[in-house]
PDB file of C-alpha atoms in Angstrom:
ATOM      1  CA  UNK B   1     -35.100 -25.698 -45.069  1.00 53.00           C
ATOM      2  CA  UNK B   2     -37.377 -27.816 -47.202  1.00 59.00           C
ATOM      3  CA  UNK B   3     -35.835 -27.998 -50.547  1.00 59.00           C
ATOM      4  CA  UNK B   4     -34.705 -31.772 -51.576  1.00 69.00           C
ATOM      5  CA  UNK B   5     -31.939 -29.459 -53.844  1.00 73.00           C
ATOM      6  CA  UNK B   6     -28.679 -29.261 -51.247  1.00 77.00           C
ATOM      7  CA  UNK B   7     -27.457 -26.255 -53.864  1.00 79.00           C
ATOM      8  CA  UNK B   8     -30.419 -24.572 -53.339  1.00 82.00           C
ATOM      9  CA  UNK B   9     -30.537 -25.140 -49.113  1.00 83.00           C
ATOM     10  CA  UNK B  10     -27.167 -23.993 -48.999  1.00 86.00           C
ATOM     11  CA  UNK B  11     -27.697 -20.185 -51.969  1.00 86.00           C
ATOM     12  CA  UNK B  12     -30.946 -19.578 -49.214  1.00 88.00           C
ATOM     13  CA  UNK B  13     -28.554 -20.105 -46.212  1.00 89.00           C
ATOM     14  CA  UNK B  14     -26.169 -17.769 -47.956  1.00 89.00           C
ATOM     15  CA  UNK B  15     -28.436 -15.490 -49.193  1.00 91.00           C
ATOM     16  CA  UNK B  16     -29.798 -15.097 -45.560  1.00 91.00           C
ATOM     17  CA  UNK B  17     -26.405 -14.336 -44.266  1.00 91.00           C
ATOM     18  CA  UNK B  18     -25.629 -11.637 -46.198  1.00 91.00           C
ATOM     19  CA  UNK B  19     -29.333 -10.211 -45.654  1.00 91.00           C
ATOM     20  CA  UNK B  20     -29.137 -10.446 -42.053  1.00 91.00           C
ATOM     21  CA  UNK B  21     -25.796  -9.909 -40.866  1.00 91.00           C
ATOM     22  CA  UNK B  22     -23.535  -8.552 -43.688  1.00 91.00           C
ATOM     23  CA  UNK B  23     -26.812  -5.542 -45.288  1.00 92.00           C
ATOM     24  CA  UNK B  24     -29.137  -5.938 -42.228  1.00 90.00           C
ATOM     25  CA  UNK B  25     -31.228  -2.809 -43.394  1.00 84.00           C
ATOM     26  CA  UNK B  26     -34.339  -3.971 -42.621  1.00 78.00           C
ATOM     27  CA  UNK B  27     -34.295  -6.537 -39.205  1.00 78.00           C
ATOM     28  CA  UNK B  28     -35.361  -9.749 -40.075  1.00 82.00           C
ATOM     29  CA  UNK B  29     -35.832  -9.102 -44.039  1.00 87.00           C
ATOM     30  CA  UNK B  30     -33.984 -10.047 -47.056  1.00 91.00           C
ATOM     31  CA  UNK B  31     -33.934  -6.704 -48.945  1.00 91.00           C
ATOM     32  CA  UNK B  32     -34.347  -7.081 -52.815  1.00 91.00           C
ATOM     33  CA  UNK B  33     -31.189  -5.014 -53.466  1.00 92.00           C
ATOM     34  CA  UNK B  34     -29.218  -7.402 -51.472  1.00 92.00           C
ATOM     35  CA  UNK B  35     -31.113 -10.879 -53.655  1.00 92.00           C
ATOM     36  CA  UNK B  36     -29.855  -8.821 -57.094  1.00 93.00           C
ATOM     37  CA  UNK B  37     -26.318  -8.438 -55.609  1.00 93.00           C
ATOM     38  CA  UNK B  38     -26.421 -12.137 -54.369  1.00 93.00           C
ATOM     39  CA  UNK B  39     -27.549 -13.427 -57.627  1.00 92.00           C
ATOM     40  CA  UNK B  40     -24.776 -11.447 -59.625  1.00 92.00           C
ATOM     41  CA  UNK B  41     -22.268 -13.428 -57.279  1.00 90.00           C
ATOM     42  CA  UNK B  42     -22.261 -16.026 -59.546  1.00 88.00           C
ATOM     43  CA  UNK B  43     -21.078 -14.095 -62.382  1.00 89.00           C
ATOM     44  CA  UNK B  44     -17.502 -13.288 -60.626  1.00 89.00           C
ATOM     45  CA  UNK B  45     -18.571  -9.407 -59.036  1.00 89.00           C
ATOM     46  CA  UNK B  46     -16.921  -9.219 -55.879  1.00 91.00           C
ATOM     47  CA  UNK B  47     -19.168  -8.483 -53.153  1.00 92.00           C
ATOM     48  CA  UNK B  48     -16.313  -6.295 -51.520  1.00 91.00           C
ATOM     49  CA  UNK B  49     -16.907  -2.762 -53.103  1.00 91.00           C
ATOM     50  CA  UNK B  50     -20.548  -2.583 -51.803  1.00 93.00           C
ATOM     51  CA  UNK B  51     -19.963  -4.049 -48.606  1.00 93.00           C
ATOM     52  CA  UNK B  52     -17.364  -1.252 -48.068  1.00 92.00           C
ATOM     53  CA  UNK B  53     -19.816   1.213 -49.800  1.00 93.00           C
ATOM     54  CA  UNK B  54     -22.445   1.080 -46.964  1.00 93.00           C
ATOM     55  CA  UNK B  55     -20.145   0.372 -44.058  1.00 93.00           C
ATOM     56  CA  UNK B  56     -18.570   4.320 -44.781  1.00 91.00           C
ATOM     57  CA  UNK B  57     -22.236   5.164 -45.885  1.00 92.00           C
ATOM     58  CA  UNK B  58     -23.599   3.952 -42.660  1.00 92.00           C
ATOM     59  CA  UNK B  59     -21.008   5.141 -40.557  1.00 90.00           C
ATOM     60  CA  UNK B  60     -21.169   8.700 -42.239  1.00 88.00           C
ATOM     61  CA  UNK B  61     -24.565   8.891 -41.335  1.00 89.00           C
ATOM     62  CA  UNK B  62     -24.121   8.248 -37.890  1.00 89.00           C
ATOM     63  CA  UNK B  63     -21.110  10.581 -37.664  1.00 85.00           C
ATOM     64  CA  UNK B  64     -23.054  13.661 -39.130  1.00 85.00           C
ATOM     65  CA  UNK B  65     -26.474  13.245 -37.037  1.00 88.00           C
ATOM     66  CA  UNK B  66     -23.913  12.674 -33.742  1.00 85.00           C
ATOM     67  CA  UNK B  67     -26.250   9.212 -33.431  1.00 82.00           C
ATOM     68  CA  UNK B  68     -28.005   6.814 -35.378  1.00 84.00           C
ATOM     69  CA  UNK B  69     -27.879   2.613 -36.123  1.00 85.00           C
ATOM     70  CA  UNK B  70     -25.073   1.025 -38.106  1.00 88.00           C
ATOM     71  CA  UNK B  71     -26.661  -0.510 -40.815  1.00 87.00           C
ATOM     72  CA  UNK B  72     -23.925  -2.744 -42.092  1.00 87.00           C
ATOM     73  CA  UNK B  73     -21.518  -6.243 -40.498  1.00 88.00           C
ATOM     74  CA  UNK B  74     -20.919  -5.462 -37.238  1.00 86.00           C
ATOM     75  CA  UNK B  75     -19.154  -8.610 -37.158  1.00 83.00           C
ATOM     76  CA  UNK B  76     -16.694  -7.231 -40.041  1.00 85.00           C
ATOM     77  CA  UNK B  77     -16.634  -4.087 -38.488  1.00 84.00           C
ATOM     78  CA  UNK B  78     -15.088  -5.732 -35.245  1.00 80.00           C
ATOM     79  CA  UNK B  79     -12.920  -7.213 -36.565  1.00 79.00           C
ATOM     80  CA  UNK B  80     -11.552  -4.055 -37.962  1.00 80.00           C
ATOM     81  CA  UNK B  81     -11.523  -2.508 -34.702  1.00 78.00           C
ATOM     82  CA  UNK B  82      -9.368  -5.946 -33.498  1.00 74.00           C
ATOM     83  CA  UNK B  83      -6.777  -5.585 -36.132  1.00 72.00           C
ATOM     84  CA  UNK B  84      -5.931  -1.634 -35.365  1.00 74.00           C
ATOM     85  CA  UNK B  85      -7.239  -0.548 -31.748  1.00 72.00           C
ATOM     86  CA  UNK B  86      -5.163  -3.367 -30.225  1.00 65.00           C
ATOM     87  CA  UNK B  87      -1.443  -2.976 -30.719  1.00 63.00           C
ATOM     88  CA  UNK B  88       0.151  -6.409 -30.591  1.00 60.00           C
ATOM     89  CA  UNK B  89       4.133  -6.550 -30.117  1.00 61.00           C
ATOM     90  CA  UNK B  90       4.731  -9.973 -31.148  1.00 60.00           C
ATOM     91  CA  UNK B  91       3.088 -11.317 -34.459  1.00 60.00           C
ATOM     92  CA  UNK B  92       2.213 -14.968 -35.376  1.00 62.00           C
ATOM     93  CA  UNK B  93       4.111 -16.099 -38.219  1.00 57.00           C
ATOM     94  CA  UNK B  94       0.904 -17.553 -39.118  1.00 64.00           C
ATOM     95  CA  UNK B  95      -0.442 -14.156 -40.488  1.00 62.00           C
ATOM     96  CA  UNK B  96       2.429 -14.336 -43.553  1.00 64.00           C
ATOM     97  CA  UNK B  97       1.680 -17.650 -44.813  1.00 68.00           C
ATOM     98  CA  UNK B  98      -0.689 -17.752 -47.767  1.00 70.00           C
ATOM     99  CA  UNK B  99      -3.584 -19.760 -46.725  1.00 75.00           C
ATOM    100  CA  UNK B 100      -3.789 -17.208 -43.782  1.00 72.00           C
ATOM    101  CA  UNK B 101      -7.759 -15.629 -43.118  1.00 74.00           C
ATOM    102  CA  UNK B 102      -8.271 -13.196 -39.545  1.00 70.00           C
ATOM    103  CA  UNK B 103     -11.497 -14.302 -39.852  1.00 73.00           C
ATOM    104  CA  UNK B 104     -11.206 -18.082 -38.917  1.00 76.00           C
ATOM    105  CA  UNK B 105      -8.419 -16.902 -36.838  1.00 73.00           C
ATOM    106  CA  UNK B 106     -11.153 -14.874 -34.577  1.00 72.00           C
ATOM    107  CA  UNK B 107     -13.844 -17.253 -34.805  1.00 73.00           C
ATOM    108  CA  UNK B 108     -11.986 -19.553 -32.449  1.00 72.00           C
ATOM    109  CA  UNK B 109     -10.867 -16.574 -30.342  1.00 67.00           C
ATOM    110  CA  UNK B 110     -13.003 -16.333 -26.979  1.00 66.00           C
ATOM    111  CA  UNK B 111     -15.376 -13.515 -27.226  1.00 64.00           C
ATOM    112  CA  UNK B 112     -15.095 -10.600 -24.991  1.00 63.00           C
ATOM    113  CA  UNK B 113     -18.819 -10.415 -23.948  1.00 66.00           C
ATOM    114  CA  UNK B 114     -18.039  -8.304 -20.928  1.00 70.00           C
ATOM    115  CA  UNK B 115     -17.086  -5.311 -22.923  1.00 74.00           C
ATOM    116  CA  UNK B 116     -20.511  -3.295 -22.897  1.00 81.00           C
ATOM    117  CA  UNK B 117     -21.586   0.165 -24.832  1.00 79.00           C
ATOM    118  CA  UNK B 118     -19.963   2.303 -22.054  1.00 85.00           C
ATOM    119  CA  UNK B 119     -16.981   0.269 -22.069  1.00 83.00           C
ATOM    120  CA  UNK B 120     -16.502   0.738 -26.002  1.00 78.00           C
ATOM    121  CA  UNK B 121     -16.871   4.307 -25.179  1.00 83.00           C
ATOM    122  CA  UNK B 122     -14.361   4.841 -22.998  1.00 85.00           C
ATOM    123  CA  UNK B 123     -11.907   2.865 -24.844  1.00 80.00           C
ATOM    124  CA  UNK B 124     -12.536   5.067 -28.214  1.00 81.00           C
ATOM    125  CA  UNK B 125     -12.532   8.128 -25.896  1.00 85.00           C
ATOM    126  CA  UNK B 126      -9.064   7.406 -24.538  1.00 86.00           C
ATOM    127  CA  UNK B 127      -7.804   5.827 -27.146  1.00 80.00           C
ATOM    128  CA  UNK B 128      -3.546   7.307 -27.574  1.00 80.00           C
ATOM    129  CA  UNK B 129      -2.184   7.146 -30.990  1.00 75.00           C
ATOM    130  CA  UNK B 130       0.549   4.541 -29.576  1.00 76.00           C
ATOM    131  CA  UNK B 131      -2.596   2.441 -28.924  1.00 76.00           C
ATOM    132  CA  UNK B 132      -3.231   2.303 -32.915  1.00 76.00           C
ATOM    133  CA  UNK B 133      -1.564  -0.033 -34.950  1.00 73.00           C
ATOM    134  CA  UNK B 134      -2.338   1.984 -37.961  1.00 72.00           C
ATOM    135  CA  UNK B 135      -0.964  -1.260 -40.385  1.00 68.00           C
ATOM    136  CA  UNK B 136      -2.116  -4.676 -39.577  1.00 63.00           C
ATOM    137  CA  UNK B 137       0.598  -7.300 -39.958  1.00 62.00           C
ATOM    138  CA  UNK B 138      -0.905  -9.064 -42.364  1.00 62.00           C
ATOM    139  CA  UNK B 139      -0.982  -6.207 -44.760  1.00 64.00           C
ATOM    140  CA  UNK B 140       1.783  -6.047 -47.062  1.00 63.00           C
ATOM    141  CA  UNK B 141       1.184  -4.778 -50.295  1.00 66.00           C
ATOM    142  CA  UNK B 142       4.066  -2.901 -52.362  1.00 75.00           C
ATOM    143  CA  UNK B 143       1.652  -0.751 -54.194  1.00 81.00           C
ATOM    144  CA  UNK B 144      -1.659   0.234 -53.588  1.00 83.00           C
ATOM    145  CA  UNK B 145      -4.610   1.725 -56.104  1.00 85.00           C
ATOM    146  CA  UNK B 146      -5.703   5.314 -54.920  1.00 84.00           C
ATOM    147  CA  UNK B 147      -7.504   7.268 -57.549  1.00 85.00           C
ATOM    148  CA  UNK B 148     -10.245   6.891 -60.446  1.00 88.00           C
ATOM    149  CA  UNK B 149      -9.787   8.944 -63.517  1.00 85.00           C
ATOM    150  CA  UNK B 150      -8.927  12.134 -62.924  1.00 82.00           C
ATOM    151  CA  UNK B 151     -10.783  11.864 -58.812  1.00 83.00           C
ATOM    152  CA  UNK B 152      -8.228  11.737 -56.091  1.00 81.00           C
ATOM    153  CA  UNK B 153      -9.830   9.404 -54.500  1.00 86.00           C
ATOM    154  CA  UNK B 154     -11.926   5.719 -56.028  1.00 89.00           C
ATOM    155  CA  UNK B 155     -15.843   5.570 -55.997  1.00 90.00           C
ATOM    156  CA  UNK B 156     -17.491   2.767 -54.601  1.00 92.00           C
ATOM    157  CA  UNK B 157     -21.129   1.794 -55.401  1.00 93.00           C
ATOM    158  CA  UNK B 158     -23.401   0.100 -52.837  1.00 93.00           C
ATOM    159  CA  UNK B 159     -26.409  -1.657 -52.781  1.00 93.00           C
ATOM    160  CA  UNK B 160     -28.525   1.654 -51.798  1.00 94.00           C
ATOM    161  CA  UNK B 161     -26.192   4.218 -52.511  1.00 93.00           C
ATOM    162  CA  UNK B 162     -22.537   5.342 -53.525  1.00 93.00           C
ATOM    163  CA  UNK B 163     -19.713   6.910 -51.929  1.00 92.00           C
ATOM    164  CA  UNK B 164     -15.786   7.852 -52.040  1.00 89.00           C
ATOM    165  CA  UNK B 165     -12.783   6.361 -50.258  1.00 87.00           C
ATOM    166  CA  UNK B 166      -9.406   8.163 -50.414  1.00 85.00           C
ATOM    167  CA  UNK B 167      -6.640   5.863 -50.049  1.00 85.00           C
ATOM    168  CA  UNK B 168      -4.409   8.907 -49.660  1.00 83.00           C
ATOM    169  CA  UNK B 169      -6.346   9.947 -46.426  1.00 81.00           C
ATOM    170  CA  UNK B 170      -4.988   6.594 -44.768  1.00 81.00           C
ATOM    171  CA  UNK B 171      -1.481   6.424 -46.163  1.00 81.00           C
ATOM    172  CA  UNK B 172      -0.224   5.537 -42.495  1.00 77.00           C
ATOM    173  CA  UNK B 173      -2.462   2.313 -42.819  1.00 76.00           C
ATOM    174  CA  UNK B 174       0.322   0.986 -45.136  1.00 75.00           C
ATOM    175  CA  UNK B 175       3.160   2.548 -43.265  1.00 73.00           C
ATOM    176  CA  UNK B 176       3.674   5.252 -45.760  1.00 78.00           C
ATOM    177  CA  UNK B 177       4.069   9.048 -44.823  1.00 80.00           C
ATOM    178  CA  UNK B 178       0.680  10.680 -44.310  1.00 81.00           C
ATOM    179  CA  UNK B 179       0.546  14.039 -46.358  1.00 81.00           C
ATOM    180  CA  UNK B 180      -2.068  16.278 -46.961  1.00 78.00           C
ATOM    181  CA  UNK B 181      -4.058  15.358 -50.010  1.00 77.00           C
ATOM    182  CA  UNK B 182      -6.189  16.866 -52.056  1.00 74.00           C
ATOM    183  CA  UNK B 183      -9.792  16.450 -51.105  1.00 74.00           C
ATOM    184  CA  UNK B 184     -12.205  19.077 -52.700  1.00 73.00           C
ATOM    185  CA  UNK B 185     -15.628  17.960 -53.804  1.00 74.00           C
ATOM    186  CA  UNK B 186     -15.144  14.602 -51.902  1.00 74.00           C
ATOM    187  CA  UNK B 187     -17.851  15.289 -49.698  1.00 72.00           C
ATOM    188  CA  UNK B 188     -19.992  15.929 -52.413  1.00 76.00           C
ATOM    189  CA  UNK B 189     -19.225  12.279 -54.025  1.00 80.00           C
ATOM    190  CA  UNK B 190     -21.932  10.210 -52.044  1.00 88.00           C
ATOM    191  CA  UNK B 191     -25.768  10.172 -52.665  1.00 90.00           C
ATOM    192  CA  UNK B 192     -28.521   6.993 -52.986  1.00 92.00           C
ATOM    193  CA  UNK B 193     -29.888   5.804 -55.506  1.00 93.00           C
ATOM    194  CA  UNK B 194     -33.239   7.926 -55.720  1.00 90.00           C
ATOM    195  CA  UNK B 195     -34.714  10.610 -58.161  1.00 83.00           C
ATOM    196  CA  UNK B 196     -34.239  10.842 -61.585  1.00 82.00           C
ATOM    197  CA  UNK B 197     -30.762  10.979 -62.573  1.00 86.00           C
ATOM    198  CA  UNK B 198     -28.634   8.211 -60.054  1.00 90.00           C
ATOM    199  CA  UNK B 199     -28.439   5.655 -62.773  1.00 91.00           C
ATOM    200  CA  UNK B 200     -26.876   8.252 -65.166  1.00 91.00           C
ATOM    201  CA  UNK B 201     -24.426   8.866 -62.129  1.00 90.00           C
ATOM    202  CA  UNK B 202     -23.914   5.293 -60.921  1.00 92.00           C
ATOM    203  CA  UNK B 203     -22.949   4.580 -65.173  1.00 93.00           C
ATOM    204  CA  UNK B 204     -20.641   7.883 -64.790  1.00 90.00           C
ATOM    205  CA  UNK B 205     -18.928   6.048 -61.672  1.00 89.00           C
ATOM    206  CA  UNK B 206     -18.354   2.647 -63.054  1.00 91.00           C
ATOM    207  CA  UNK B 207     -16.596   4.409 -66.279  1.00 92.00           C
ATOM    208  CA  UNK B 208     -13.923   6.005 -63.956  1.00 90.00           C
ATOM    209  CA  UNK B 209     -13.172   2.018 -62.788  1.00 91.00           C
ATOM    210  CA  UNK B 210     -11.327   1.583 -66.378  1.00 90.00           C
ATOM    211  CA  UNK B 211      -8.554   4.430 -65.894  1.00 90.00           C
ATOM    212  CA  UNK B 212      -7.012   3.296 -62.294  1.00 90.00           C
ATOM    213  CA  UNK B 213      -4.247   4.887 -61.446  1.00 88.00           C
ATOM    214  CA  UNK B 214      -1.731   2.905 -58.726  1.00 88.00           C
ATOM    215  CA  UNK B 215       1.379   3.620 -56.413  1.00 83.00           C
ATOM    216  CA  UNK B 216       4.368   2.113 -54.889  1.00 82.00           C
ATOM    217  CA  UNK B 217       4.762   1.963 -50.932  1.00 76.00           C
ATOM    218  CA  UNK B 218       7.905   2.857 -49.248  1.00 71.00           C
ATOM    219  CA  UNK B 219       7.832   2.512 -45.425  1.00 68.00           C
ATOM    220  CA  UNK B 220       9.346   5.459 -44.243  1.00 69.00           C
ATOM    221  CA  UNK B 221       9.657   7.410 -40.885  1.00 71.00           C
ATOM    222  CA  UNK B 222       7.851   9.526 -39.436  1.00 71.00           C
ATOM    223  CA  UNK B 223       4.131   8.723 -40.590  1.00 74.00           C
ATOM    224  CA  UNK B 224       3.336  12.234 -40.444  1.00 80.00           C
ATOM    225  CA  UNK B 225       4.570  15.397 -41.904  1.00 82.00           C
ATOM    226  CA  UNK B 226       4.060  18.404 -39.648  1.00 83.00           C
ATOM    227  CA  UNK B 227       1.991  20.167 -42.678  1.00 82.00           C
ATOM    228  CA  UNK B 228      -0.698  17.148 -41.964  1.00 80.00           C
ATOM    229  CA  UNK B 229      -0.922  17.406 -38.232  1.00 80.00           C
ATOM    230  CA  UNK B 230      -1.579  20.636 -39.032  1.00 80.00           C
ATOM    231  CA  UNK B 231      -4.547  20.354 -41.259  1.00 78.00           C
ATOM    232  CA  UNK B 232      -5.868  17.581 -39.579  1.00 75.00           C
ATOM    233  CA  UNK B 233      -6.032  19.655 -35.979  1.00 75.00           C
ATOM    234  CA  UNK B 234      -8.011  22.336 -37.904  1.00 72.00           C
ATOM    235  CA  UNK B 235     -10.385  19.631 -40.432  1.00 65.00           C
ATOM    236  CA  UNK B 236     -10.201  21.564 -43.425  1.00 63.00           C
ATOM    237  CA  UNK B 237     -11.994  19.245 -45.525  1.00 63.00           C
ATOM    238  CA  UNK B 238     -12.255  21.159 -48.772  1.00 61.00           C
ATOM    239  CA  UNK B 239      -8.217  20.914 -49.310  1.00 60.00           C
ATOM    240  CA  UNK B 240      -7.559  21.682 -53.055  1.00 55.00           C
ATOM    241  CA  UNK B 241      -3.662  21.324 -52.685  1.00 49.00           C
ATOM    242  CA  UNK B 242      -2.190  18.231 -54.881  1.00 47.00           C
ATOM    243  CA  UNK B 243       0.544  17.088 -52.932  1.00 45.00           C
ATOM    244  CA  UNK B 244       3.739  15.439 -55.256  1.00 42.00           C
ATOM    245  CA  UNK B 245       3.855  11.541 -54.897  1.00 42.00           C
ATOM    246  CA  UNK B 246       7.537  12.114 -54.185  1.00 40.00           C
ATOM    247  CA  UNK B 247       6.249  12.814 -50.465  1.00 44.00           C
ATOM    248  CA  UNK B 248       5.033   9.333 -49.929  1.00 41.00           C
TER     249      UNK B 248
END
């Protein structure tokens, strides 16, 4: 790096970073979309909601063609699978202190570069639901936020696109009974940001972000109600049932 300005070194290191490794759409180029959300950084917007946008968008793509490249952080996405596909019986008090971050924690973890593709294969292919630790210790909110408006479910816009999340799909991730919810017309939620009438859409989206609508958590036992397991064996994902939040 040339530049005499240190600021300016370290904004083209950054701005790398998050064109290479955190939206590595094209390999080896900074996309534009990803120098206009870098630039708004500086204004407070939290780079979180469009990082999360185009990891589900990304993975959702890959899921329906049954193949395909992640476009997204693999790193971040690792360290996802770290926190839930490894159950861990004793937990560092480390994790409930406030200055606590995963991340530097597995940056001076030894890396595992013996576990090839077949290997993560097999280990998602026999992967038990005693193996999941649906929660990660370090996770303890008392309330979370799980719908937009009148959407069960919160949009998130991405760099390239938009699409849903539905924290009441992943109650058990907060140790919360896991009912069915209501899911029509969530499939329908995600598109990119071609044609004619996205903007109007993506304007539409970031209205529903000023009526939130939040819950309490109550750790309760079991995870699952019977009606879920259920519905889940059989994927009915156009559910139009509204399930009371006295089942949570």
């Amino acid at each position: 790096m040339a530049y005499p300005d240190v600021r300016k070194r370290v904004d083209i290191f950054a701005l790398s970073i998050y064109g290479l490794v955190v939206f590595p759409k094209a390999l080896g180029h900074v996309e534009e979309a990803v120098a206009d959300l870098f630039d708004r950084l500086d204004k407070g917007v939290t780079p979180v909601p469009a990082i999360l946008a185009e990891t589900f968008r990304s993975l959702n793509t890959c899921r329906r063609a049954g193949e395909g490249r992640f476009i997204g952080c693999a790193q971040l996405l690792l360290v996802w699978f770290h926190s839930h596909f490894w159950r861990v019986e004793k937990v560092s008090y480390l994790v409930f202190l406030e200055n606590y971050s995963l991340l530097k924690e597995l940056v001076v973890i030894p890396r595992r570069d013996d576990i090839t593709r077949e290997k993560w294969m097999m280990i998602f292919q026999n992967l038990q639901e005693e193996n999941v630790e649906w929660r990660a210790p370090r996770m303890i909110p008392n309330e979370i936020l799980y719908r937009c408006e009148k959407f069960g479910w919160v949009h998130l816009l991405g760099i390239w696109g938009a699409t849903r999340y539905a924290p009441l799909l992943v109650l058990r991730q907060y140790r919360s009974r896991q009912f069915i919810p209501a899911t029509q017309g969530l499939a329908q939620c995600e598109f990119s940001y071609r044609g004619d009438n996205y903007k109007k859409r993506v304007r539409e989206i970031s209205n529903t972000w000023n009526q939130t609508r939040r819950m309490k958590i109550l750790a309760v036992s079991p995870l699952i109600t019977p009606e879920y397991v259920w519905w889940w064996e059989r994927r009915i994902n156009d559910n139009i049932s509204v399930s009371s939040q006295e089942d949570v």
